[in-house]
């Protein structure tokens, strides 16, 4: 694998792994504050980020070794409104800056597995940003958000509210979805 794409996969692996853990903590915090649905949304999206991290890790499987990994990451536990704001900014950074650049590099280096892994991730992050924005609007109005069952594609991390059909991102059947129900 070409060095630049390998470095980008490591960075994305680091970012997705941390996002997943951060969302679990922020989800518990939301539940503590009485926002059960926001907590459930954080848990569902944590699962999607975990799928992204796993896919990136598998794609760089042929590149062993130890590396320092730099990746964009928020730290700290704030109020749920603040945590949601940080989550939105993180997702938008991935959608608008990080993944387009990583994908373009992987494409120019003809690293097709990495291109797919970056595509899977970036497809989900725009949805995440919108869902977190809805959550933040509700919380800032003093209410929990309305949220149906959230379904996460185990293969690619596609995140869908309501009943899923075949995954539009990766083509996986509905049996591959994990449900986060209220
Ligand atoms: Fe995301
Ligand atoms: Fe999928």
mmCIF file of C-alpha atoms and ligand atoms in Angstrom:
data_model
loop_
_atom_site.group_PDB
_atom_site.id
_atom_site.type_symbol
_atom_site.label_atom_id
_atom_site.label_comp_id
_atom_site.label_asym_id
_atom_site.label_seq_id
_atom_site.Cartn_x
_atom_site.Cartn_y
_atom_site.Cartn_z
ATOM 1 C CA UNK A 1 0.000 0.000 0.000
ATOM 2 C CA UNK A 2 1.207 3.500 -0.802
ATOM 3 C CA UNK A 3 2.492 5.456 2.202
ATOM 4 C CA UNK A 4 0.210 8.463 1.942
ATOM 5 C CA UNK A 5 -2.963 6.384 1.764
ATOM 6 C CA UNK A 6 -1.731 4.170 4.606
ATOM 7 C CA UNK A 7 -1.089 7.274 6.736
ATOM 8 C CA UNK A 8 -4.571 8.583 5.933
ATOM 9 C CA UNK A 9 -6.160 5.251 6.853
ATOM 10 C CA UNK A 10 -4.329 5.296 10.191
ATOM 11 C CA UNK A 11 -5.442 8.836 10.880
ATOM 12 C CA UNK A 12 -9.051 7.994 9.984
ATOM 13 C CA UNK A 13 -8.869 4.830 12.090
ATOM 14 C CA UNK A 14 -7.722 6.943 15.045
ATOM 15 C CA UNK A 15 -10.419 9.552 14.494
ATOM 16 C CA UNK A 16 -13.260 7.044 14.115
ATOM 17 C CA UNK A 17 -12.134 4.959 17.077
ATOM 18 C CA UNK A 18 -12.040 8.004 19.321
ATOM 19 C CA UNK A 19 -15.338 9.356 18.016
ATOM 20 C CA UNK A 20 -16.979 6.046 18.849
ATOM 21 C CA UNK A 21 -15.766 6.129 22.462
ATOM 22 C CA UNK A 22 -16.536 9.819 22.845
ATOM 23 C CA UNK A 23 -20.122 9.319 21.634
ATOM 24 C CA UNK A 24 -20.692 6.507 24.138
ATOM 25 C CA UNK A 25 -19.625 8.784 26.991
ATOM 26 C CA UNK A 26 -21.641 11.722 25.645
ATOM 27 C CA UNK A 27 -24.632 9.380 25.201
ATOM 28 C CA UNK A 28 -24.494 8.376 28.862
ATOM 29 C CA UNK A 29 -24.260 12.070 29.768
ATOM 30 C CA UNK A 30 -27.348 12.848 27.636
ATOM 31 C CA UNK A 31 -29.285 10.086 29.411
ATOM 32 C CA UNK A 32 -28.181 11.488 32.779
ATOM 33 C CA UNK A 33 -29.606 14.850 31.712
ATOM 34 C CA UNK A 34 -32.919 13.147 30.842
ATOM 35 C CA UNK A 35 -32.488 13.106 27.051
ATOM 36 C CA UNK A 36 -33.042 9.395 26.448
ATOM 37 C CA UNK A 37 -33.427 9.650 22.688
ATOM 38 C CA UNK A 38 -30.341 11.810 22.322
ATOM 39 C CA UNK A 39 -28.472 9.180 24.333
ATOM 40 C CA UNK A 40 -29.762 6.482 22.007
ATOM 41 C CA UNK A 41 -28.716 8.523 18.960
ATOM 42 C CA UNK A 42 -25.183 8.859 20.363
ATOM 43 C CA UNK A 43 -25.046 5.080 20.974
ATOM 44 C CA UNK A 44 -26.264 4.270 17.452
ATOM 45 C CA UNK A 45 -23.791 6.631 15.826
ATOM 46 C CA UNK A 46 -20.998 5.307 18.068
ATOM 47 C CA UNK A 47 -21.734 1.945 16.486
ATOM 48 C CA UNK A 48 -21.493 3.394 12.978
ATOM 49 C CA UNK A 49 -18.108 4.981 13.778
ATOM 50 C CA UNK A 50 -16.940 1.640 15.107
ATOM 51 C CA UNK A 51 -17.788 0.044 11.740
ATOM 52 C CA UNK A 52 -15.802 2.791 9.981
ATOM 53 C CA UNK A 53 -12.803 2.272 12.275
ATOM 54 C CA UNK A 54 -12.913 -1.490 11.697
ATOM 55 C CA UNK A 55 -13.097 -1.079 7.908
ATOM 56 C CA UNK A 56 -10.122 1.302 7.890
ATOM 57 C CA UNK A 57 -8.144 -1.089 10.082
ATOM 58 C CA UNK A 58 -8.878 -4.047 7.810
ATOM 59 C CA UNK A 59 -7.890 -2.073 4.697
ATOM 60 C CA UNK A 60 -4.443 -1.312 6.119
ATOM 61 C CA UNK A 61 -4.047 -4.888 7.301
ATOM 62 C CA UNK A 62 -1.033 -5.412 5.068
ATOM 63 C CA UNK A 63 0.904 -2.581 6.686
ATOM 64 C CA UNK A 64 2.186 -3.763 10.078
ATOM 65 C CA UNK A 65 4.185 -1.644 12.485
ATOM 66 C CA UNK A 66 3.806 1.003 15.131
ATOM 67 C CA UNK A 67 2.967 4.561 14.262
ATOM 68 C CA UNK A 68 2.100 7.743 16.017
ATOM 69 C CA UNK A 69 -1.360 8.686 14.821
ATOM 70 C CA UNK A 70 -2.444 12.271 14.469
ATOM 71 C CA UNK A 71 -6.149 12.817 14.038
ATOM 72 C CA UNK A 72 -8.681 15.508 14.682
ATOM 73 C CA UNK A 73 -10.320 14.858 18.050
ATOM 74 C CA UNK A 74 -12.428 16.701 20.569
ATOM 75 C CA UNK A 75 -11.916 16.094 24.268
ATOM 76 C CA UNK A 76 -13.853 16.692 27.453
ATOM 77 C CA UNK A 77 -17.378 16.229 28.685
ATOM 78 C CA UNK A 78 -19.582 19.300 28.527
ATOM 79 C CA UNK A 79 -23.318 19.772 28.691
ATOM 80 C CA UNK A 80 -25.249 17.714 26.160
ATOM 81 C CA UNK A 81 -25.782 20.830 24.057
ATOM 82 C CA UNK A 82 -22.024 21.475 24.012
ATOM 83 C CA UNK A 83 -21.268 17.830 23.289
ATOM 84 C CA UNK A 84 -23.681 17.871 20.370
ATOM 85 C CA UNK A 85 -22.049 21.018 19.004
ATOM 86 C CA UNK A 86 -18.631 19.335 19.173
ATOM 87 C CA UNK A 87 -20.081 16.241 17.500
ATOM 88 C CA UNK A 88 -21.581 18.316 14.667
ATOM 89 C CA UNK A 89 -18.269 20.100 14.091
ATOM 90 C CA UNK A 90 -16.374 16.805 14.053
ATOM 91 C CA UNK A 91 -18.777 15.252 11.554
ATOM 92 C CA UNK A 92 -18.706 18.296 9.278
ATOM 93 C CA UNK A 93 -14.904 18.388 9.359
ATOM 94 C CA UNK A 94 -14.905 14.781 8.168
ATOM 95 C CA UNK A 95 -17.474 15.424 5.439
ATOM 96 C CA UNK A 96 -16.063 18.692 4.141
ATOM 97 C CA UNK A 97 -12.322 18.436 4.723
ATOM 98 C CA UNK A 98 -10.914 15.129 5.769
ATOM 99 C CA UNK A 99 -12.585 12.406 3.745
ATOM 100 C CA UNK A 100 -12.721 14.254 0.399
ATOM 101 C CA UNK A 101 -8.947 14.805 0.605
ATOM 102 C CA UNK A 102 -8.254 11.245 1.761
ATOM 103 C CA UNK A 103 -10.457 9.798 -0.934
ATOM 104 C CA UNK A 104 -8.875 11.853 -3.678
ATOM 105 C CA UNK A 105 -5.411 10.754 -2.587
ATOM 106 C CA UNK A 106 -6.464 7.100 -2.448
ATOM 107 C CA UNK A 107 -8.048 7.419 -5.876
ATOM 108 C CA UNK A 108 -4.951 8.957 -7.420
ATOM 109 C CA UNK A 109 -2.873 6.162 -5.867
ATOM 110 C CA UNK A 110 -5.302 3.528 -7.157
ATOM 111 C CA UNK A 111 -5.872 2.163 -3.643
ATOM 112 C CA UNK A 112 -9.365 0.837 -4.250
ATOM 113 C CA UNK A 113 -9.997 -0.732 -0.848
ATOM 114 C CA UNK A 114 -9.145 2.542 0.848
ATOM 115 C CA UNK A 115 -11.317 4.477 -1.595
ATOM 116 C CA UNK A 116 -14.246 2.248 -0.622
ATOM 117 C CA UNK A 117 -13.581 2.520 3.103
ATOM 118 C CA UNK A 118 -13.382 6.332 2.890
ATOM 119 C CA UNK A 119 -16.529 6.394 0.751
ATOM 120 C CA UNK A 120 -18.460 4.283 3.270
ATOM 121 C CA UNK A 121 -17.445 6.579 6.089
ATOM 122 C CA UNK A 122 -18.115 9.871 4.385
ATOM 123 C CA UNK A 123 -21.550 8.717 3.193
ATOM 124 C CA UNK A 124 -22.667 8.250 6.793
ATOM 125 C CA UNK A 125 -21.113 11.369 8.317
ATOM 126 C CA UNK A 126 -23.377 13.861 6.538
ATOM 127 C CA UNK A 127 -26.401 12.032 7.975
ATOM 128 C CA UNK A 128 -24.791 12.061 11.406
ATOM 129 C CA UNK A 129 -24.278 15.813 11.263
ATOM 130 C CA UNK A 130 -27.949 16.345 10.371
ATOM 131 C CA UNK A 131 -29.185 14.007 13.124
ATOM 132 C CA UNK A 132 -26.979 15.671 15.732
ATOM 133 C CA UNK A 133 -28.242 19.076 14.594
ATOM 134 C CA UNK A 134 -31.837 17.948 15.149
ATOM 135 C CA UNK A 135 -30.844 16.655 18.570
ATOM 136 C CA UNK A 136 -29.184 19.950 19.443
ATOM 137 C CA UNK A 137 -32.199 21.994 18.340
ATOM 138 C CA UNK A 138 -34.431 19.889 20.607
ATOM 139 C CA UNK A 139 -32.064 20.020 23.584
ATOM 140 C CA UNK A 140 -31.593 23.787 23.232
ATOM 141 C CA UNK A 141 -35.388 24.054 23.375
ATOM 142 C CA UNK A 142 -35.322 22.085 26.649
ATOM 143 C CA UNK A 143 -36.706 18.856 25.174
ATOM 144 C CA UNK A 144 -35.596 15.408 24.182
ATOM 145 C CA UNK A 145 -35.606 14.844 20.417
ATOM 146 C CA UNK A 146 -38.229 12.804 18.589
ATOM 147 C CA UNK A 147 -36.476 9.720 17.298
ATOM 148 C CA UNK A 148 -37.785 6.516 15.748
ATOM 149 C CA UNK A 149 -35.739 3.342 15.784
ATOM 150 C CA UNK A 150 -32.267 4.008 14.388
ATOM 151 C CA UNK A 151 -30.771 1.287 12.186
ATOM 152 C CA UNK A 152 -27.047 1.054 11.523
ATOM 153 C CA UNK A 153 -25.584 -1.012 8.670
ATOM 154 C CA UNK A 154 -22.985 -3.266 10.241
ATOM 155 C CA UNK A 155 -21.024 -3.400 6.971
ATOM 156 C CA UNK A 156 -20.577 0.280 6.140
ATOM 157 C CA UNK A 157 -22.012 2.318 9.019
ATOM 158 C CA UNK A 158 -24.935 3.741 7.034
ATOM 159 C CA UNK A 159 -27.318 5.203 9.612
ATOM 160 C CA UNK A 160 -31.060 5.305 9.021
ATOM 161 C CA UNK A 161 -34.026 6.420 11.091
ATOM 162 C CA UNK A 162 -37.092 4.185 10.672
ATOM 163 C CA UNK A 163 -37.295 0.833 8.916
ATOM 164 C CA UNK A 164 -34.340 0.191 6.642
ATOM 165 C CA UNK A 165 -34.377 -1.273 3.164
ATOM 166 C CA UNK A 166 -31.324 -2.594 1.361
ATOM 167 C CA UNK A 167 -28.359 -0.414 2.336
ATOM 168 C CA UNK A 168 -28.079 2.372 -0.268
ATOM 169 C CA UNK A 169 -24.367 2.795 0.433
ATOM 170 C CA UNK A 170 -23.023 -0.767 0.327
ATOM 171 C CA UNK A 171 -25.953 -2.911 -0.819
ATOM 172 C CA UNK A 172 -26.113 -5.027 2.374
ATOM 173 C CA UNK A 173 -29.435 -6.735 3.153
ATOM 174 C CA UNK A 174 -31.626 -5.586 6.049
ATOM 175 C CA UNK A 175 -30.403 -8.482 8.237
ATOM 176 C CA UNK A 176 -27.075 -6.684 8.444
ATOM 177 C CA UNK A 177 -28.640 -3.719 10.247
ATOM 178 C CA UNK A 178 -28.454 -3.267 14.015
ATOM 179 C CA UNK A 179 -31.460 -1.585 15.605
ATOM 180 C CA UNK A 180 -31.317 1.014 18.366
ATOM 181 C CA UNK A 181 -34.891 1.177 19.580
ATOM 182 C CA UNK A 182 -36.480 3.366 22.206
HETATM 183 FE FE1 LIG B 1 -20.121 10.072 11.953
HETATM 184 FE FE1 LIG B 2 -24.163 -0.561 4.290
#
